[in-house]
Coordinates of C-alpha atoms and ligand atoms in Angstrom, one line a residue:
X213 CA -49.4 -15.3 165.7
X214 CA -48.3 -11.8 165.8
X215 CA -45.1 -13.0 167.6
X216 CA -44.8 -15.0 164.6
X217 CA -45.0 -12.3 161.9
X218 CA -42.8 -9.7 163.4
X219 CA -40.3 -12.3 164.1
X220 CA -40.3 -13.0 160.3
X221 CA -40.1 -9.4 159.5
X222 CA -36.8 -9.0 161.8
X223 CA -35.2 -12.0 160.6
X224 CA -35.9 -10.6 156.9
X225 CA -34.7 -6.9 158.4
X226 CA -31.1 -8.6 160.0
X227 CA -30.6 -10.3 156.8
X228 CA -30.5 -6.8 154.8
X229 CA -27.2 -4.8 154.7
X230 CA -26.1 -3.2 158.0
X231 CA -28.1 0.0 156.8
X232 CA -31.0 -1.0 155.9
X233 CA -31.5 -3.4 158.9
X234 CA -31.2 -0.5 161.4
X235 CA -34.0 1.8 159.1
X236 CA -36.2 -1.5 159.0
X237 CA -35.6 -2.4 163.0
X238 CA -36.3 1.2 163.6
X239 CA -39.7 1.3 162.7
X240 CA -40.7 -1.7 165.1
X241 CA -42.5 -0.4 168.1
X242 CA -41.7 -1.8 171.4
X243 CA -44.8 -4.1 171.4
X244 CA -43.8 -6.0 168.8
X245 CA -39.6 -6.9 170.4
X246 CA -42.1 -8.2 173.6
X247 CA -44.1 -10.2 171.0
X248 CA -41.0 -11.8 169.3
X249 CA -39.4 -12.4 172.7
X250 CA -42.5 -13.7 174.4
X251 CA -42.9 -16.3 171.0
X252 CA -38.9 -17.5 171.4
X253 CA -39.3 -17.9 175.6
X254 CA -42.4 -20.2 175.0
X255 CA -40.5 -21.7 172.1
X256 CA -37.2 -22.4 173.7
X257 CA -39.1 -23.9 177.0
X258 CA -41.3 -26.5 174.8
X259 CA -37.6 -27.3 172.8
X260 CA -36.0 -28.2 176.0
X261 CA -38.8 -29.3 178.2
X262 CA -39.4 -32.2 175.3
X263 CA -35.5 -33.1 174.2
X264 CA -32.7 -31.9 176.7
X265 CA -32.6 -34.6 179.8
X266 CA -31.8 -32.2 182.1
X267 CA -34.8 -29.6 181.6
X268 CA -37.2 -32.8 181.6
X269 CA -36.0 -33.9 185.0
X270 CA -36.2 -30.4 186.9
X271 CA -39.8 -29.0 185.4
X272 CA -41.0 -32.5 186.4
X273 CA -39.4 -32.5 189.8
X274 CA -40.8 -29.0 190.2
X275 CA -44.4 -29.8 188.1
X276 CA -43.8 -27.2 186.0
X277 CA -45.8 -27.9 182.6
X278 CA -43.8 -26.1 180.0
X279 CA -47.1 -26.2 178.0
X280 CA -48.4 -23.6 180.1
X281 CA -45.1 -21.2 180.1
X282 CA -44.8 -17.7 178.4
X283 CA -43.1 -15.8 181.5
X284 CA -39.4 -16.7 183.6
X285 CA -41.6 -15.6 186.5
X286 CA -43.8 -18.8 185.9
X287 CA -40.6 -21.0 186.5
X288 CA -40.3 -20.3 190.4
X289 CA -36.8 -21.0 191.9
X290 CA -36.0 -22.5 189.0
X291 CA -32.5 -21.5 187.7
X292 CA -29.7 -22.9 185.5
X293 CA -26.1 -22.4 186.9
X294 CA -22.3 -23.0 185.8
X295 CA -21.9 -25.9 188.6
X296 CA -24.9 -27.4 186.3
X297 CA -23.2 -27.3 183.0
X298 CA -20.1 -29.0 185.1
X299 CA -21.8 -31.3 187.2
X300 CA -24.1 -32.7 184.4
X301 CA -22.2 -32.0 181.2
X302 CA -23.3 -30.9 178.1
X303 CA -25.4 -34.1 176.8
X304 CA -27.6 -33.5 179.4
X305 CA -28.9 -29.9 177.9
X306 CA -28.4 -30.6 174.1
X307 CA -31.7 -30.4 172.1
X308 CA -30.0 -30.3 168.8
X309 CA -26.9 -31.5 166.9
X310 CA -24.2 -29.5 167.7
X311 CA -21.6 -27.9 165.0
X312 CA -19.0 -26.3 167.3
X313 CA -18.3 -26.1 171.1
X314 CA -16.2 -23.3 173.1
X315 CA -15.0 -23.6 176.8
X316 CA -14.9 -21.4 179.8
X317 CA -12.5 -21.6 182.5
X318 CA -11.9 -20.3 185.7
X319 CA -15.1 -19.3 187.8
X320 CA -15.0 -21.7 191.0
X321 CA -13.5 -25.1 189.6
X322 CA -10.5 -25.7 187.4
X323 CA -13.5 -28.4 185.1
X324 CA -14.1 -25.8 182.7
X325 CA -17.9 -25.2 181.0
X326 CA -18.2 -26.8 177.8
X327 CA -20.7 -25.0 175.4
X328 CA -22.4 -26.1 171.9
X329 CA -23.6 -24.4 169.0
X330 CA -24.7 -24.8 165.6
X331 CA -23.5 -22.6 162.2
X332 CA -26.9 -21.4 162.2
X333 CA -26.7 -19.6 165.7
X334 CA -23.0 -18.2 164.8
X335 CA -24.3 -16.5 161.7
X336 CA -27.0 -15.4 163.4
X337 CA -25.1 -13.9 166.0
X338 CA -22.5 -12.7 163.4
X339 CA -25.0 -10.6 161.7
X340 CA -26.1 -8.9 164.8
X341 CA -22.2 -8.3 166.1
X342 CA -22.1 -6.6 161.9
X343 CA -25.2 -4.8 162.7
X344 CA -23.6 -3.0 166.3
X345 CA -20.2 -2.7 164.9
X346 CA -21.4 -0.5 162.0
X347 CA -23.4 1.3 164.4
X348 CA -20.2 2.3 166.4
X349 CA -18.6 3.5 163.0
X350 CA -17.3 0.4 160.8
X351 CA -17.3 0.7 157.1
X352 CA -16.2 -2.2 154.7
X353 CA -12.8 0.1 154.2
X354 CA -11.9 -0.2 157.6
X355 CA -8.7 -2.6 158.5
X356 CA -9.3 -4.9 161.6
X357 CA -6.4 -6.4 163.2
X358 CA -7.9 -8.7 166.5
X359 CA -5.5 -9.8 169.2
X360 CA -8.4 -11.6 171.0
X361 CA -7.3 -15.4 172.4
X362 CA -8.5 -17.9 169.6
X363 CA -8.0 -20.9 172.2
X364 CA -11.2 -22.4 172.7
X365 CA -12.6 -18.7 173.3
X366 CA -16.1 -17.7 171.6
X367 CA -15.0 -14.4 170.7
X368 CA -13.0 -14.3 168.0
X369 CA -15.4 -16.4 166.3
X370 CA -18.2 -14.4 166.6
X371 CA -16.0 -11.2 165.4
X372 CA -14.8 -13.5 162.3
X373 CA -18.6 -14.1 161.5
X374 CA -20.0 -10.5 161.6
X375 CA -16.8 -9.2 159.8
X376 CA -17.6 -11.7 157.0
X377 CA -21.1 -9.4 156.9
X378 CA -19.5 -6.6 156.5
X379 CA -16.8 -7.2 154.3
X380 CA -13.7 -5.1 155.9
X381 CA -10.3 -6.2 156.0
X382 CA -9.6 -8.9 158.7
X383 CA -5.9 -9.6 160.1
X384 CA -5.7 -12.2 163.5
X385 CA -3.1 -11.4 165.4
X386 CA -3.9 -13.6 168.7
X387 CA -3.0 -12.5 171.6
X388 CA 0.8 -12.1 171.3
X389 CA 2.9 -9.9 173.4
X390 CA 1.8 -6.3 172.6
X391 CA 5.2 -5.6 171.9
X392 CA 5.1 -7.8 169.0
X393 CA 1.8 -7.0 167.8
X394 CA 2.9 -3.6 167.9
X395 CA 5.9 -4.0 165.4
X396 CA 3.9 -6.6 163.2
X397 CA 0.3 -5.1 163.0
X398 CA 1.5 -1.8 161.7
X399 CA 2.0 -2.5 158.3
X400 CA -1.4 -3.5 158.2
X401 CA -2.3 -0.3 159.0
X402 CA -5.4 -1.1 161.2
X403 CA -8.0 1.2 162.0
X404 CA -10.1 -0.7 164.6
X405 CA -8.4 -2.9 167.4
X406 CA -10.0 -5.7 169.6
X407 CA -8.4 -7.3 172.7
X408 CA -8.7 -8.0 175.8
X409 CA -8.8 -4.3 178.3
X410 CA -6.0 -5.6 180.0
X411 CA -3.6 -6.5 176.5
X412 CA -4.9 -2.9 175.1
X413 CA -3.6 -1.0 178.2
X414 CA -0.4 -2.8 177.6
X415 CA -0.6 -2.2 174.1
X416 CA -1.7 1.8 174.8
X417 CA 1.7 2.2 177.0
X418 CA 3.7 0.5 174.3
X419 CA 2.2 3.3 171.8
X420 CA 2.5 6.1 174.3
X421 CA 6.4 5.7 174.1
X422 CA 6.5 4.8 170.5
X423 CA 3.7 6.4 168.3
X424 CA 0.4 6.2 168.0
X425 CA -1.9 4.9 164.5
X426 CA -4.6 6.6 163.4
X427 CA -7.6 4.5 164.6
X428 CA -11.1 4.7 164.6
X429 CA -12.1 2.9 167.7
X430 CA -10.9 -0.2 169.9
X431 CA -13.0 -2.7 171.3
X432 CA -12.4 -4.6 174.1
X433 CA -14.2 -8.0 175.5
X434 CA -13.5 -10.4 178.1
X435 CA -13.2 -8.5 181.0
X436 CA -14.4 -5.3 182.7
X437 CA -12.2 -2.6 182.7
X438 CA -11.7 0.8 185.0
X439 CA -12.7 4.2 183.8
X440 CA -9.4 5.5 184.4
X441 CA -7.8 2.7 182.1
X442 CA -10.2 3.6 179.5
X443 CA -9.3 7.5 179.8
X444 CA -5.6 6.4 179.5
X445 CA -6.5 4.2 176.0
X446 CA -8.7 6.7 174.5
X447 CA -6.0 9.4 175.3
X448 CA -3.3 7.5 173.9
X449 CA -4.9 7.0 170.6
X450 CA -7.4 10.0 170.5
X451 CA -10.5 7.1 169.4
X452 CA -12.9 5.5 171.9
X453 CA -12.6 2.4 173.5
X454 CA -15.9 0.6 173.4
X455 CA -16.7 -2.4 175.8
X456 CA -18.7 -5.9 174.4
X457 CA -20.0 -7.5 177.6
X458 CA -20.9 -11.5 176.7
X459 CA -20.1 -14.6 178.2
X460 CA -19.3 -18.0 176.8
X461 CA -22.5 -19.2 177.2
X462 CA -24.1 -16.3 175.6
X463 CA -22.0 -16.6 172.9
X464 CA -20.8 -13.2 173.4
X465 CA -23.0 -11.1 172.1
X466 CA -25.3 -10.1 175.7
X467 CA -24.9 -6.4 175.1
X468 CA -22.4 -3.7 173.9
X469 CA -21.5 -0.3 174.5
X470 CA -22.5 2.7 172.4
X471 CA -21.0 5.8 172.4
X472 CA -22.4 6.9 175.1
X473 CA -20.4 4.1 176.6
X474 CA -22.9 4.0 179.7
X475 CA -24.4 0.3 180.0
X476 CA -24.6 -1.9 177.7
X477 CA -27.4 -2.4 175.0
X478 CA -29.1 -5.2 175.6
X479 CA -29.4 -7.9 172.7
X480 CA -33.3 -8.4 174.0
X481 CA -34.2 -9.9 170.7
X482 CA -32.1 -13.3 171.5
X483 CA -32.4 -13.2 175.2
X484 CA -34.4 -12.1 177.9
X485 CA -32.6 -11.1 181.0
X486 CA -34.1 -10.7 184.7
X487 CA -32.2 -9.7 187.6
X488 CA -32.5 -11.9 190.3
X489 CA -32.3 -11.1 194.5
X490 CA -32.3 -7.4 193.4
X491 CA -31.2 -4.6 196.2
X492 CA -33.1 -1.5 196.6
X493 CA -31.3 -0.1 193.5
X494 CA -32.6 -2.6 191.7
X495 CA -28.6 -4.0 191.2
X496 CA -28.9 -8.1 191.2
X497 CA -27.5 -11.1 189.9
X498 CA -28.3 -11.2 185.9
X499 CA -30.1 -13.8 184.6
X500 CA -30.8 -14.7 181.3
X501 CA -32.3 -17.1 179.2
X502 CA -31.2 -17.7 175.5
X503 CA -34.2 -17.3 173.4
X504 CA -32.9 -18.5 169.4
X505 CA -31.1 -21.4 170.6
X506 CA -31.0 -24.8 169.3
X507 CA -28.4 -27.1 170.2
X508 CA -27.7 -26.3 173.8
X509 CA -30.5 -23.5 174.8
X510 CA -30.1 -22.3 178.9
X511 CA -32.9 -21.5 180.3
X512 CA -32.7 -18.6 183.2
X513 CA -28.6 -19.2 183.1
X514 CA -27.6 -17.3 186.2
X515 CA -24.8 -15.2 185.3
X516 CA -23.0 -14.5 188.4
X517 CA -22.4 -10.9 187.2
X518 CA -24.1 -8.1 189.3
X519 CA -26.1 -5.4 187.3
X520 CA -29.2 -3.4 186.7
X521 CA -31.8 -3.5 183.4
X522 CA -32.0 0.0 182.7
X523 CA -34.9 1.3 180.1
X524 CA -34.6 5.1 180.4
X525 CA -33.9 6.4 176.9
X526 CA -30.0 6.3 176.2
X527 CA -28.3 9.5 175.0
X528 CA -27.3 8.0 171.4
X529 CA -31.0 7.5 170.4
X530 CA -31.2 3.6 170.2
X531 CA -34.5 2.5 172.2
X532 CA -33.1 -1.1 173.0
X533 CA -32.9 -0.7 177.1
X534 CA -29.4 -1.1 178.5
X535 CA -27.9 -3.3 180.9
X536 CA -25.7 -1.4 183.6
X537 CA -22.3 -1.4 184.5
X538 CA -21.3 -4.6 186.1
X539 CA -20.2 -3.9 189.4
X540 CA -19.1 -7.0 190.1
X541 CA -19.4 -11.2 189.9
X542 CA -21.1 -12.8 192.9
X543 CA -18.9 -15.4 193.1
X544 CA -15.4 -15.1 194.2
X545 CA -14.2 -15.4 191.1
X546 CA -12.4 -12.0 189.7
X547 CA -11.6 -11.5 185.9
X548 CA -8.7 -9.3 185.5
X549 CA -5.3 -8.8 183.5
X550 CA -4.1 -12.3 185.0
X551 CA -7.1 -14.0 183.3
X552 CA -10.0 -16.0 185.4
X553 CA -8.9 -16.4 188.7
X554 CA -10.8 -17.9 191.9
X555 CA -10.1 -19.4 195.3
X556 CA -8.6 -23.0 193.6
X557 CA -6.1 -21.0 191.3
X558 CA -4.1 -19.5 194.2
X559 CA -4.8 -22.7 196.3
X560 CA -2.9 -24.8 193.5
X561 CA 0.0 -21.8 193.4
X562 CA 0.5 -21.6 197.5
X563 CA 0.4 -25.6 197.6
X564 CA 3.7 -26.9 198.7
X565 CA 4.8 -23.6 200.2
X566 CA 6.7 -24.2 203.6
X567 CA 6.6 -21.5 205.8
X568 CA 2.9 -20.0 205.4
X569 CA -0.1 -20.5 207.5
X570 CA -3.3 -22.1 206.2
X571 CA -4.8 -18.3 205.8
X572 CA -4.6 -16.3 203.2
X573 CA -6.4 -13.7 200.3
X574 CA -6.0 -11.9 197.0
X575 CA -6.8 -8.4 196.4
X576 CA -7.5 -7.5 192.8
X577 CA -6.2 -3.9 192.9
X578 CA -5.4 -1.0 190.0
X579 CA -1.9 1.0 190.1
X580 CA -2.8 3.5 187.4
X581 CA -3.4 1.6 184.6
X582 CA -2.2 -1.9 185.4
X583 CA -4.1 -4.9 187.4
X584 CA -2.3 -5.6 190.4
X585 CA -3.1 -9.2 191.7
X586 CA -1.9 -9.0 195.6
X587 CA -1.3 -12.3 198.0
X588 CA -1.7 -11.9 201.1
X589 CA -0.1 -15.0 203.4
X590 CA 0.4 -15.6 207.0
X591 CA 3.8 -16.3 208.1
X592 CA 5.7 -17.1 211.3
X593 CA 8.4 -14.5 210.6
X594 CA 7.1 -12.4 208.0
X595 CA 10.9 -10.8 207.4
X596 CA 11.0 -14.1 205.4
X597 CA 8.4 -13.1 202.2
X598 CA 11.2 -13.1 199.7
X599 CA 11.7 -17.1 199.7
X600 CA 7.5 -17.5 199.6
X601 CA 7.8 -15.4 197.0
X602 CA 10.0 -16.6 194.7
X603 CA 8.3 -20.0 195.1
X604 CA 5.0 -18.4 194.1
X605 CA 6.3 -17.2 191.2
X606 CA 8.4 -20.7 190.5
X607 CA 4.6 -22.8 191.1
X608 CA 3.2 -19.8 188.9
X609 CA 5.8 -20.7 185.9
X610 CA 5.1 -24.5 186.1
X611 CA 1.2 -24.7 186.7
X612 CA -0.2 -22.2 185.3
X613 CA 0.9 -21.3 181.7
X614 CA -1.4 -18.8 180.6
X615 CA -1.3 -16.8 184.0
X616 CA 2.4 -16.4 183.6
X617 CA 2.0 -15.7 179.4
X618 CA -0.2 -12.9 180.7
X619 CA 2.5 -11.5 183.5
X620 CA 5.0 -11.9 181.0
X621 CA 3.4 -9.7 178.8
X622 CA 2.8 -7.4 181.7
X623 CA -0.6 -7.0 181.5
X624 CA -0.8 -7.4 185.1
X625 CA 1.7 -7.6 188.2
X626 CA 1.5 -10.2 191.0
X627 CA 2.8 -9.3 194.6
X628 CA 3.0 -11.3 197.9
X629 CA 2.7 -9.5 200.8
X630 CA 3.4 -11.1 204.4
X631 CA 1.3 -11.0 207.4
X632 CA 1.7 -12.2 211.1
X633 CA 0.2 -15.6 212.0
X634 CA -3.4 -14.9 212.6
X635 CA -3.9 -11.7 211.2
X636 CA -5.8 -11.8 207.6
X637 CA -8.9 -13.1 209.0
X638 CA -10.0 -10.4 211.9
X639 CA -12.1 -12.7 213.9
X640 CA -14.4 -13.1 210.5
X641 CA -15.9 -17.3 210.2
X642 CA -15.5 -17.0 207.0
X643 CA -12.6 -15.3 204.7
X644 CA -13.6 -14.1 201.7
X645 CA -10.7 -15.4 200.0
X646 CA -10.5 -13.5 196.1
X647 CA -11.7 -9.9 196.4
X648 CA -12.1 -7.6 193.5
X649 CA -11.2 -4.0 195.2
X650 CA -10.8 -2.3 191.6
X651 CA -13.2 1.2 191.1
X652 CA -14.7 0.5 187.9
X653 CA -16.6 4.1 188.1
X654 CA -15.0 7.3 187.6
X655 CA -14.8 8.4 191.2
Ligands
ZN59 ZN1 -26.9 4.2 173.8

């Protein structure tokens, strides 16, 4: 009941202006989040326990009454994961009709995930991107100008929804070569940028050598990027670069950065995230279930990312706890300037390759600024790279269009490098094949 109240006073609060919301959210103490959180948990459970197919079949596999759930811990080794959203599709989970859908590609599989939402959940999370991007600093006179990838990708969705809320100028751009968005967003004359990290290093360089805009701030999604990226951006254009950390399924939104820009402030009012298989630090796999869901809710989704829930007070005064850094995915798949990549991607680009052994693995590396994707193959006379690499480059052109848009574009750089027969693998069983060798902290 008292879940029930204080969830109508926040929905009232998020529906006020930007300003007010904050002075009414402000005022709730940390009891009543729990309250609200514990309400939607049981809620969302109940929803999918009595319409979505594939919730039925696993709580009754398990004999897990979802009458009797207010806590993830009462769920045992239950979990959702990406393979289950492939393997079963997305009929299996809806509880609701659906409105919209976005994909995900990459992660271990070329199938991508397909997700469903309603309007209701898009507004909703549109007025919650308005309420954090007037916290970092937006005002309705500021001029956005996005380059974020429209195709089938969540995020410039949600952007277009919470810039509706707070009523600033709106350019989309897509993400075009920087050096085209460069000579065609200035006469804009934007103030806040969002792209991907990689496309706004690119972008950064471009403005290094040509002139920088005034801006306010840039804020970048999609990927993780490395401090010393960031210090090149911010330097550049003398504003911060913030970071939104989301997924697909999330619908963006999981946390953002504030300008303390140390973890990510967790959006605990629409999920509730658990760390599973933690270490000593307490660094895990982040789990999360979706908690004002109703077309396709996920219920403890694992994430694959590796982080830490951090509630020590933040620095900029907002007492919603943090999520940390993410230090990396636990899977082998690596999200970087050349986009999603995983084992299949560079199977499909080395298939038909005379010349190479059956070995081989990527390293995900920085050179200053810029992602640097490195093969590494095993040949019989590794003198011979030259030809392996120009026919990685030719398989790169013809099967994978958006990798190559992306190296056009330079927002990354892609190198083979040859190896004697036998070498890569060190006596290991098992090669880990994709390994993500970027420092994300400031060293
Ligand atoms: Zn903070």
């Amino acid at each position: 009941m008292f879940g029930r109240v204080v969830e109508l006073a926040e929905r009232a609060a998020l529906r006020a202006g930007p300003e007010r919301a904050l002075g009414l959210l402000h005022y709730f103490p940390e009891r009543a989040f729990d309250a609200v959180r514990r309400a939607r948990f049981q809620r969302t459970v109940r929803l999918a326990a009595a319409r979505s197919p594939f919730y039925r079949e696993q709580f009754r596999r398990r004999g897990i009454d979802a009458r009797r759930v207010d806590d993830p811990s009462q769920l045992g080794d239950f979990y959702t994961t990406g393979d289950d959203l492939r393997a079963h599709g997305p009929d299996r989970f809806l509880v609701g009709r659906a409105d919209t859908a976005f994909e995900t590609t990459g992660t271990t599989s070329p199938v991508p995930k397909r997700i469903f939402f309603s309007r209701r959940e898009i507004s909703d999370m549109g007025r919650l991107s308005a309420l954090w991007l007037h916290v970092l600093g937006l005002r309705p006179g500021d001029r956005v100008v996005s380059a974020f990838d429209c195709s089938f990708w969540v995020s410039p969705y949600v952007l277009r929804s919470g810039l509706e809320w707070l009523r600033c100028f709106h350019v989309e751009a897509g993400k075009i070569d920087p050096c085209e968005f460069y000579d065609r967003a200035a006469v804009y004359l934007p103030t806040v940028i969002f792209g991907e990290p990689s496309w706004i290093v690119r972008l950064s360089e471009i403005a290094q050598v040509r002139g920088r805009w005034p801006l306010k701030f840039l804020l970048a999604g999609g990927e993780n990027i490395g401090e010393p990226s960031r210090e090149l951006v911010e330097r550049v254009w003398g504003a911060p670069l913030y970071l939104n950390y989301g997924q697909t399924e999330s619908f963006g939104a999981l946390g953002a950065e504030c300008r303390m820009k140390n973890g990510y402030h967790r959006n605990d009012l629409h999920f509730f995230f658990e760390v599973a298989n933690a270490d000593a630090d307490g660094y895990g796999e982040m789990v999360y279930t979706t908690l004002s869901r109703d077309v396709m809710p996920l219920i403890r989704y694992r994430s694959t990312d590796v982080t830490t829930l951090i509630d020590e007070p933040c620095g900029c005064g907002i007492s919603m706890g943090r999520l940390g850094k993410i230090r990396g995915r636990c899977d082998e798949m690596v999200v970087c300037g050349m986009g999603n990549v995983g084992p299949w991607v560079f199977e499909e680009i080395l298939r038909g390759i005379d010349g190479i052994g059956d070995d081989w693995r990527v390293a995900v590396l920085f050179d200053g600024p810029r992602d640097v994707v490195e093969l590494h193959v095993e040949m019989e006379d590794p003198a011979r790279v030259a030809a392996v690499d120009a026919r990685v480059s030719a398989n790169l052109r013809e099967r994978f269009q958006d990798f190559q848009k992306n190296r056009d574009m330079k927002l990354y750089e892609l190198r083979v490098r040859a190896h004697h027969l036998g070498s890569l693998r060190g006596g290991a069983r098992k090669l880990r094949r994709v390994v993500d060798e970027r420092q994300m902290l400031p060293v």
